[in-house]
Amino acid sequence: MLKVSALLCVCAAAWCSQTLAAAAVVAAAGGRSDGGNFLDEKQWLTTISQYDKEVGQWNKFRDEVEDDYFRTWSPGKPFDHVTPVTLGRASPILQRIIPDLGTRSPGQPQFTKCRSPELETFSCYWTVGNYQDLKTPGSVQVFYARRIAHEWTQEWKECPDYVTAGENSCYFNSSYTSIWIPYCIKLTTHGDLLDQKCFTVDEIVQPDPPIGLNWTLLNISLTGIHGDIQVRWQPPPSADIRKGWIALEYEVQFKEVNETKWKVTGPLWSTSVPLYSLRLEKEYEVRVRSRQRNLEKYSDFSDVLYITFPQMNAVTCEEDFRFPWFLIIIFGIFGVAVMLFVVIFSKQQRIKMLILPPVPVPKIKGIDPDLLKEGKLEEVNTILGVHDNYKPDLYNDDSWVEFIELDIDDADEKSEGSDTDRLLSDAHEKSLNILGAKDDDSGRTSCYDPDILDTDFHTSDMCNGTSEFAQPQQLKEEADLLCLDQKNLKNSSYGASLGSLHPCVTLTAEDKPQPLLSDETESTHQPASTPISNPASLANIDFYAQVSDITPAGSVVLSPGQKIKAGIAQCNSQPQPEVAAPCQENHSMNSAYFCESDAKKCIAVAPHSEVTSCVKPSFNQEDIYITTESLTTTARMETAELAPDAEMPVPDYTTVHTVQSPRGLILNATALRLPDKKKFLSSCGYVSTDQLNKIMQ
Amino acid sequence: MNSQGSDRKGTLLLLVMSNLLFCQNVHPLPICHNGNCQMTLQELFDRVIMLSHYVYMMSADMFIEFEKRYAQDHEFIAKAINDCPTSSLATPEDKEEAQQVPPEVLLNLILSLVHSWNGPLFQLVTEVDGIHEASDAIISRAKEIGEQNKRLLEGIEKILSQAYPEAKGNEIYSVWSQFPSLQGIDEESRDLALYNKIRCLRRDSHKVDNYLKLLRCRIVHNNNC
């Protein structure tokens, strides 16, 4: 009895609970159907928003790394928040399934993803969570509803395809897919709502991965270490890119095989990309993924492409090109050795001179050093007498001044009979010969070593010439070192010294009156004698200039002439008859030496000679030898300058460059500072021809 | 004299004609007669699609920017989703439908869609300006979209007049159910409305872009894209 009654009670209770549960379910369902009138738009949307809020499951659709494009449908209030109250009274079964709809825990059955790969179809996936009994087919249903043209479909339709997309999926083919239409799907089991989701298809696009990855080698670096490749792929075949229905962009990732971090390139719109500077001995792997442009959801990665380069021969590495220093050093040493041998053993004096220029030995020609040692002064002195370079430094300008003797009368005598005549005589050949003679030491200063080259010979000629003329206008005996020495040595009178000076004077006399070059100057030579005699008082004084210095080359530097000023004063006072004459006449007559260019200049600027000639006669009278300054001053005279710089020290003599004709000498002009044409270094009294040309021009 | 004149006229005419021919075939630059400039249909489509893609891109960016402010506010987002006013236009909803609609009808639909956005875009610029929290990105993009939309409209009108001149004028002037006015409402409601508007803009610009691409394949390449 008791057993039966107990059994009856249990059965009744079970039945009651079942009915109650059924009623609850019906009530809940009925409540849902009453509340969820799909025709009522506002309520539908409210329902959705409520549902969205409290269901935390939308987070599931969010990618861990990227933003969720389902953010639109972020969790709102769950639709079922009404139902828990109901379900609280519902069967424990339901409570077990949906214990607390406030949150969606991972173990709950819910939609995991909805995805459209090509904007033409879509599919939704769910998980049953911990409730394995829901895995049996048919236990779970998916319903969907979509809103077309302001109207919601009246009922929920069941998923058309549970199979195509795999397990726990619902696939909507193109006929069921409308792109820009809101959809809502729900997951139910036997009418019980498990999950619900709303979206539009254009928001859930996630393309398929690209296919057909391959690579080609673009080029290899010269070193053979690095190379460039081009990676190509095909867009996913499902995407209709050709017609433009969907536009994709790609992201390429690559890395070395044993690395952990991928290098990312993208997003790209093209289906190929170059990868530069990959090391050829290493292996790489590449993968590509795609996404629709302007969306954020990337596809899965494509299959990984492994890149292995064909083994290159390591010998091709050319980067060890070293500059051939070794070869260069060897050749350099060889060349130097050859040169040395040539130099040392060559008989050619010229080459020897070039490579090993002779160091001037302190040597006096003709003097045996032994004489000096032995102290035979007389012999030494006699020998020294023939050399003019013995006492170059003994006298400075000041000392010269001491020796100034104005001996006008004597000058007249001598000018008439002796020096001047001889100077103006036609003993050209003799002087020429003397000048031409190279090795004749007699009566001639040899201020050069016979070994010196021809250029030096010319220098020595100049030296000779100037040294011969190195007689101060009043200090002839001092100016001429040769003669002076003789005088000092012999204490001779002026006349005696003059006599002894004959060699020099002869030379000077012979050399001076020879005009340079031109035949015209020769022609004017004869009448030049007369003007010379006129200012006889000054002639002798002007005939010589004092030596101020001896250049290392052996040529004599003359002190500035002081007669120019007087001559210029003369010019202003006395118009010389020679004014009308061309300047070259004056030059040629009174000055034995003038530069070729000056001569040319004089010839060329004959019309200007009136101005110039004013100064020139005086100049010529005073200074037999044209100095560089005087030349330039004459040049400057052409520009209507009548008063040259009185302060300027003007060398009176120029060295003889060459002997051109029996009556011509070309004077050298030393280097001058071209910008300062009027001023010359007092120590440098020689102007080279070219520079003088420039000065004159 | 007459012969000379006629010769000159003949050569001039020849020159003009040859120019027209050559220009048509070789150079895509428009040849303008009386203020009407003719361009090849392909060139027109290319330019218009460039514009439409640009507008779509701008709209998507603007949406992302705006959404950043409310990314965590799910409640807001859920409340914001509303119907788009342009839903009343019966536009094709998938590719097959779009391919079945006659081109001129589709062009007119596109024209209506683009045209219906002119006003709301202008409103959008002023509304976004008013939001002091709105970033410059949103404001600048709104202005840009407003500008380009007008050009897009001109382009589509040109295509229509050139390809289907007889269909011009059949534009469906949609009843534009206005976006709710944002005057005098609280901030949250204003933001909600803006969010919805931008979402709708993105959707519609995507539609226009896709339709135009389909049409290009159909009209210019005869479905041999």
Coordinates of N, CA, C and O in Angstrom, one line a residue, chain A residues 41 45 48-50 52-53 59 62 67-77 119-120 147-150 174-175 177-182 200 202-203 205 240 242-247 269 292-296, chain B residues 53 56-57 60-61 63-64 67-68 71-79 81-88 92-99 177 195 199 202-204 206-207 209-211 213-214 217 223-225:
Chain A
E41 N 7.8 47.6 -35.4 CA 9.3 47.9 -35.7 C 10.0 48.3 -34.4 O 11.0 47.8 -34.0
L45 N 13.1 46.5 -32.4 CA 14.4 47.0 -32.3 C 14.7 47.1 -30.8 O 15.9 46.9 -30.4
I48 N 15.8 43.9 -29.7 CA 17.2 43.6 -30.1 C 18.2 44.3 -29.2 O 19.2 43.8 -28.8
S49 N 17.9 45.6 -29.0 CA 18.9 46.3 -28.2 C 19.0 45.8 -26.8 O 20.0 45.7 -26.2
Q50 N 17.9 45.4 -26.3 CA 17.9 44.8 -25.0 C 18.7 43.6 -25.0 O 19.5 43.3 -24.1
D52 N 21.0 42.7 -27.0 CA 22.4 43.0 -27.3 C 23.1 43.4 -26.1 O 24.3 43.1 -25.9
K53 N 22.4 44.1 -25.3 CA 23.2 44.7 -24.2 C 23.7 43.7 -23.2 O 24.8 43.7 -22.8
N59 N 31.3 39.6 -27.7 CA 32.7 39.7 -27.6 C 33.4 38.5 -28.2 O 34.5 38.6 -28.7
R62 N 34.7 39.1 -31.6 CA 35.7 40.1 -31.8 C 37.1 39.4 -31.9 O 37.4 38.5 -31.1
D67 N 40.1 45.0 -34.2 CA 38.7 45.5 -33.7 C 37.7 44.6 -34.3 O 37.7 44.1 -35.4
D68 N 36.6 44.5 -33.6 CA 35.5 43.7 -34.0 C 34.6 44.4 -34.9 O 34.1 45.5 -34.5
Y69 N 34.4 43.9 -36.0 CA 33.4 44.6 -36.9 C 32.0 44.3 -36.5 O 31.1 44.8 -37.0
F70 N 31.9 43.5 -35.5 CA 30.6 43.3 -34.9 C 30.4 44.3 -33.8 O 29.4 44.2 -33.0
R71 N 31.3 45.3 -33.7 CA 31.1 46.2 -32.6 C 29.7 46.9 -32.6 O 29.2 47.3 -31.6
T72 N 29.2 47.0 -33.8 CA 27.9 47.5 -34.0 C 26.9 46.8 -33.1 O 26.0 47.4 -32.6
W73 N 27.1 45.5 -33.1 CA 26.2 44.7 -32.3 C 26.8 44.3 -31.0 O 26.8 43.1 -30.7
S74 N 27.4 45.2 -30.4 CA 28.0 44.9 -29.1 C 26.9 44.5 -28.1 O 25.7 44.9 -28.3
P75 N 27.3 43.8 -27.1 CA 26.3 43.3 -26.2 C 25.4 44.3 -25.7 O 25.8 45.4 -25.2
G76 N 24.2 44.1 -25.8 CA 23.2 45.0 -25.2 C 22.4 44.2 -24.1 O 22.9 43.1 -23.7
K77 N 21.3 44.7 -23.8 CA 20.5 43.9 -22.9 C 20.1 42.6 -23.5 O 19.6 42.6 -24.6
L119 N 30.7 38.4 -50.1 CA 29.6 39.4 -50.2 C 28.4 38.8 -51.1 O 27.7 39.5 -51.6
E120 N 28.4 37.5 -51.1 CA 27.3 36.9 -51.8 C 26.6 35.8 -51.0 O 25.4 35.5 -51.2
R147 N 14.9 42.0 -42.7 CA 14.0 43.1 -42.9 C 14.2 43.7 -44.3 O 15.3 44.1 -44.6
I148 N 13.2 43.6 -45.0 CA 13.3 44.1 -46.4 C 12.3 45.2 -46.5 O 11.1 45.0 -46.3
A149 N 12.7 46.4 -47.0 CA 11.9 47.5 -47.4 C 11.0 47.9 -46.2 O 9.7 47.9 -46.4
H150 N 11.6 48.2 -45.2 CA 10.9 48.6 -44.0 C 10.0 47.6 -43.4 O 9.3 47.9 -42.4
S174 N 23.3 32.3 -51.9 CA 23.1 33.7 -52.5 C 21.7 34.0 -52.6 O 21.3 35.2 -52.5
S175 N 20.8 33.0 -52.7 CA 19.4 33.4 -52.8 C 18.9 33.8 -51.5 O 17.8 34.5 -51.5
T177 N 20.7 35.5 -49.4 CA 21.5 36.6 -48.9 C 21.1 37.9 -49.5 O 21.0 38.0 -50.7
S178 N 20.9 38.8 -48.7 CA 20.7 40.2 -49.1 C 21.7 41.0 -48.4 O 21.9 40.9 -47.2
I179 N 22.4 41.8 -49.2 CA 23.6 42.4 -48.7 C 23.4 43.5 -47.6 O 23.9 43.4 -46.6
W180 N 22.7 44.5 -48.0 CA 22.6 45.6 -47.1 C 21.3 45.6 -46.2 O 20.8 46.6 -45.8
I181 N 20.9 44.4 -46.0 CA 19.6 44.2 -45.2 C 20.0 43.7 -43.8 O 20.8 42.8 -43.7
P182 N 19.4 44.2 -42.8 CA 19.6 43.7 -41.5 C 19.0 42.3 -41.3 O 17.9 42.0 -41.7
T200 N 24.3 43.1 -40.5 CA 24.1 43.2 -42.0 C 25.3 42.5 -42.7 O 26.4 42.5 -42.1
D202 N 27.1 43.2 -45.2 CA 28.3 43.9 -45.7 C 29.2 44.2 -44.5 O 30.4 44.6 -44.7
E203 N 28.8 43.9 -43.3 CA 29.6 44.2 -42.2 C 30.4 42.9 -41.7 O 31.3 43.0 -40.9
V205 N 32.0 40.8 -43.8 CA 32.8 40.2 -44.9 C 34.2 39.8 -44.4 O 34.9 40.6 -43.8
D240 N 34.7 37.9 -56.4 CA 34.4 38.3 -57.7 C 35.1 39.7 -57.9 O 34.4 40.7 -57.8
R242 N 36.8 40.5 -60.5 CA 36.8 40.9 -61.9 C 35.7 41.9 -62.2 O 35.9 42.9 -62.9
K243 N 34.6 41.6 -61.7 CA 33.4 42.5 -62.0 C 33.4 43.7 -61.0 O 32.6 44.6 -61.1
G244 N 34.2 43.6 -60.0 CA 34.3 44.7 -59.1 C 33.3 44.6 -57.9 O 33.1 45.6 -57.2
W245 N 32.7 43.5 -57.7 CA 31.7 43.4 -56.6 C 32.4 43.5 -55.3 O 31.8 43.9 -54.3
I246 N 33.6 43.0 -55.2 CA 34.4 43.1 -54.0 C 35.8 43.5 -54.3 O 36.3 43.0 -55.3
A247 N 36.3 44.4 -53.5 CA 37.7 44.8 -53.7 C 38.5 44.4 -52.5 O 38.1 44.7 -51.4
W269 N 47.3 46.7 -52.7 CA 46.1 46.5 -53.6 C 46.5 45.6 -54.7 O 45.6 45.1 -55.4
Q292 N 38.6 42.8 -47.1 CA 38.0 43.8 -48.0 C 38.5 45.2 -47.6 O 38.7 45.5 -46.5
R293 N 38.6 46.0 -48.7 CA 39.0 47.3 -48.4 C 38.0 48.1 -47.6 O 36.8 47.9 -47.7
N294 N 38.5 48.9 -46.7 CA 37.8 49.7 -45.8 C 37.1 49.0 -44.7 O 36.4 49.5 -43.9
L295 N 37.4 47.7 -44.6 CA 37.0 46.9 -43.4 C 38.2 46.5 -42.7 O 39.3 46.8 -43.1
E296 N 38.0 45.9 -41.6 CA 39.1 45.7 -40.7 C 39.4 44.2 -40.5 O 40.4 43.8 -39.9
Chain B
H53 N 34.5 55.3 -55.0 CA 35.3 54.5 -54.0 C 35.9 55.4 -53.0 O 36.0 55.0 -51.8
Y56 N 33.2 56.2 -50.4 CA 33.0 55.0 -49.6 C 34.2 54.9 -48.5 O 33.9 54.6 -47.4
M57 N 35.4 55.1 -49.0 CA 36.5 55.0 -48.1 C 36.4 56.1 -47.0 O 36.6 55.8 -45.8
A60 N 33.7 55.1 -44.5 CA 34.2 54.0 -43.6 C 35.1 54.5 -42.5 O 35.0 54.2 -41.4
D61 N 36.0 55.4 -43.0 CA 37.0 56.0 -42.0 C 36.3 56.8 -41.0 O 36.6 56.8 -39.8
F63 N 33.2 56.5 -40.0 CA 32.5 55.7 -39.1 C 33.4 55.1 -38.1 O 33.1 55.0 -36.9
I64 N 34.6 54.6 -38.5 CA 35.5 54.1 -37.5 C 35.9 55.1 -36.5 O 36.0 54.8 -35.3
E67 N 33.1 55.8 -34.1 CA 32.8 54.6 -33.3 C 33.8 54.5 -32.2 O 33.5 53.9 -31.1
K68 N 35.0 55.0 -32.4 CA 36.0 54.9 -31.4 C 35.6 55.5 -30.1 O 36.0 55.1 -29.0
A71 N 33.2 52.9 -28.5 CA 33.5 51.5 -28.7 C 33.1 50.7 -27.5 O 32.7 49.5 -27.6
Q72 N 33.2 51.2 -26.3 CA 32.9 50.5 -25.1 C 31.5 50.6 -24.7 O 31.0 49.9 -23.8
D73 N 30.8 51.6 -25.3 CA 29.5 51.8 -24.8 C 28.5 51.0 -25.7 O 27.9 51.5 -26.6
H74 N 28.4 49.8 -25.3 CA 27.6 48.9 -26.1 C 26.1 49.3 -26.1 O 25.4 49.1 -27.1
E75 N 25.7 49.8 -25.0 CA 24.4 50.2 -24.9 C 24.0 51.3 -25.9 O 23.0 51.3 -26.6
F76 N 25.0 52.2 -26.0 CA 24.8 53.2 -26.9 C 24.6 52.7 -28.3 O 23.7 53.1 -29.1
I77 N 25.5 51.8 -28.7 CA 25.5 51.4 -30.0 C 24.3 50.6 -30.4 O 23.7 50.7 -31.4
A78 N 23.8 49.9 -29.4 CA 22.6 49.1 -29.6 C 21.4 50.0 -29.8 O 20.5 49.8 -30.7
K79 N 21.5 51.1 -29.1 CA 20.3 52.1 -29.2 C 20.4 52.8 -30.5 O 19.4 53.3 -31.0
I81 N 21.3 52.0 -33.5 CA 21.0 51.4 -34.8 C 19.5 51.6 -35.1 O 18.6 51.2 -34.4
N82 N 19.4 52.4 -36.2 CA 18.0 52.7 -36.6 C 17.9 52.5 -38.1 O 18.9 52.2 -38.8
D83 N 16.7 52.6 -38.6 CA 16.5 52.5 -40.0 C 17.2 53.6 -40.7 O 17.2 54.7 -40.2
C84 N 17.6 53.3 -41.9 CA 18.1 54.4 -42.8 C 17.0 55.0 -43.6 O 16.2 54.2 -44.2
P85 N 17.0 56.3 -43.7 CA 15.9 56.9 -44.5 C 15.9 56.5 -46.0 O 14.9 56.5 -46.6
T86 N 17.1 56.1 -46.5 CA 17.1 55.7 -47.9 C 16.6 54.3 -48.1 O 16.7 53.8 -49.2
S87 N 16.2 53.6 -47.1 CA 15.7 52.3 -47.3 C 14.5 52.2 -48.1 O 14.1 51.1 -48.6
S88 N 13.8 53.3 -48.2 CA 12.6 53.3 -49.1 C 12.9 53.0 -50.5 O 12.1 52.6 -51.3
P92 N 18.6 47.1 -55.6 CA 18.9 45.6 -55.6 C 19.8 45.2 -54.4 O 20.6 46.0 -54.0
E93 N 19.5 44.1 -53.8 CA 20.1 43.7 -52.6 C 21.2 42.7 -52.7 O 21.9 42.4 -51.8
D94 N 21.4 42.2 -53.9 CA 22.6 41.4 -54.1 C 23.1 41.4 -55.5 O 22.5 42.1 -56.4
K95 N 24.1 40.7 -55.8 CA 24.7 40.8 -57.1 C 23.8 40.4 -58.3 O 23.7 41.0 -59.3
E96 N 23.1 39.3 -58.0 CA 22.3 38.8 -59.1 C 21.2 39.8 -59.4 O 20.9 40.0 -60.6
E97 N 20.6 40.3 -58.4 CA 19.6 41.3 -58.6 C 20.1 42.5 -59.4 O 19.5 43.0 -60.3
A98 N 21.3 42.9 -59.0 CA 21.8 44.1 -59.6 C 22.1 43.8 -61.1 O 22.0 44.7 -61.9
Q99 N 22.5 42.6 -61.4 CA 22.8 42.3 -62.7 C 21.6 42.1 -63.6 O 21.6 42.2 -64.8
S177 N 12.7 60.6 -46.0 CA 12.3 60.8 -44.6 C 13.5 61.3 -43.9 O 14.5 60.7 -43.7
Y195 N 25.5 58.8 -35.0 CA 26.0 57.5 -35.3 C 25.3 56.7 -36.3 O 25.8 56.1 -37.2
R199 N 26.5 55.6 -40.1 CA 26.4 54.2 -40.5 C 25.7 54.0 -41.8 O 26.0 53.2 -42.7
R202 N 27.8 55.1 -44.7 CA 28.7 54.1 -45.2 C 28.0 53.0 -46.0 O 28.5 52.5 -47.0
R203 N 26.9 52.6 -45.5 CA 26.1 51.6 -46.3 C 25.8 52.0 -47.7 O 26.0 51.3 -48.6
D204 N 25.3 53.2 -47.8 CA 24.8 53.7 -49.1 C 26.0 53.9 -50.0 O 25.9 53.7 -51.2
H206 N 28.7 52.4 -50.0 CA 29.1 51.0 -50.5 C 28.2 50.5 -51.6 O 28.7 50.0 -52.6
K207 N 26.9 50.8 -51.5 CA 26.0 50.4 -52.5 C 26.3 51.0 -53.8 O 26.4 50.4 -54.9
D209 N 29.0 52.4 -54.9 CA 30.3 51.9 -55.4 C 30.2 50.6 -56.1 O 30.6 50.4 -57.2
N210 N 29.5 49.7 -55.5 CA 29.4 48.3 -56.1 C 28.5 48.4 -57.3 O 28.8 47.7 -58.3
Y211 N 27.4 49.1 -57.3 CA 26.6 49.2 -58.4 C 27.3 49.8 -59.6 O 27.2 49.3 -60.8
K213 N 30.5 49.7 -60.2 CA 31.5 48.8 -60.8 C 30.8 47.7 -61.6 O 31.3 47.3 -62.7
L214 N 29.7 47.3 -61.2 CA 29.0 46.3 -62.0 C 28.6 46.9 -63.3 O 28.7 46.2 -64.4
C217 N 31.4 47.1 -65.8 CA 31.7 45.8 -66.5 C 30.6 45.5 -67.5 O 30.9 45.0 -68.6
N223 N 30.4 42.9 -70.2 CA 30.6 41.7 -69.3 C 31.9 40.9 -69.5 O 32.0 39.8 -69.1
N224 N 32.8 41.4 -70.3 CA 34.0 40.8 -70.5 C 35.1 41.6 -69.7 O 36.0 42.2 -70.3
C225 N 35.0 41.6 -68.4 CA 35.9 42.4 -67.6 C 37.3 41.6 -67.5 O 37.3 40.5 -67.3

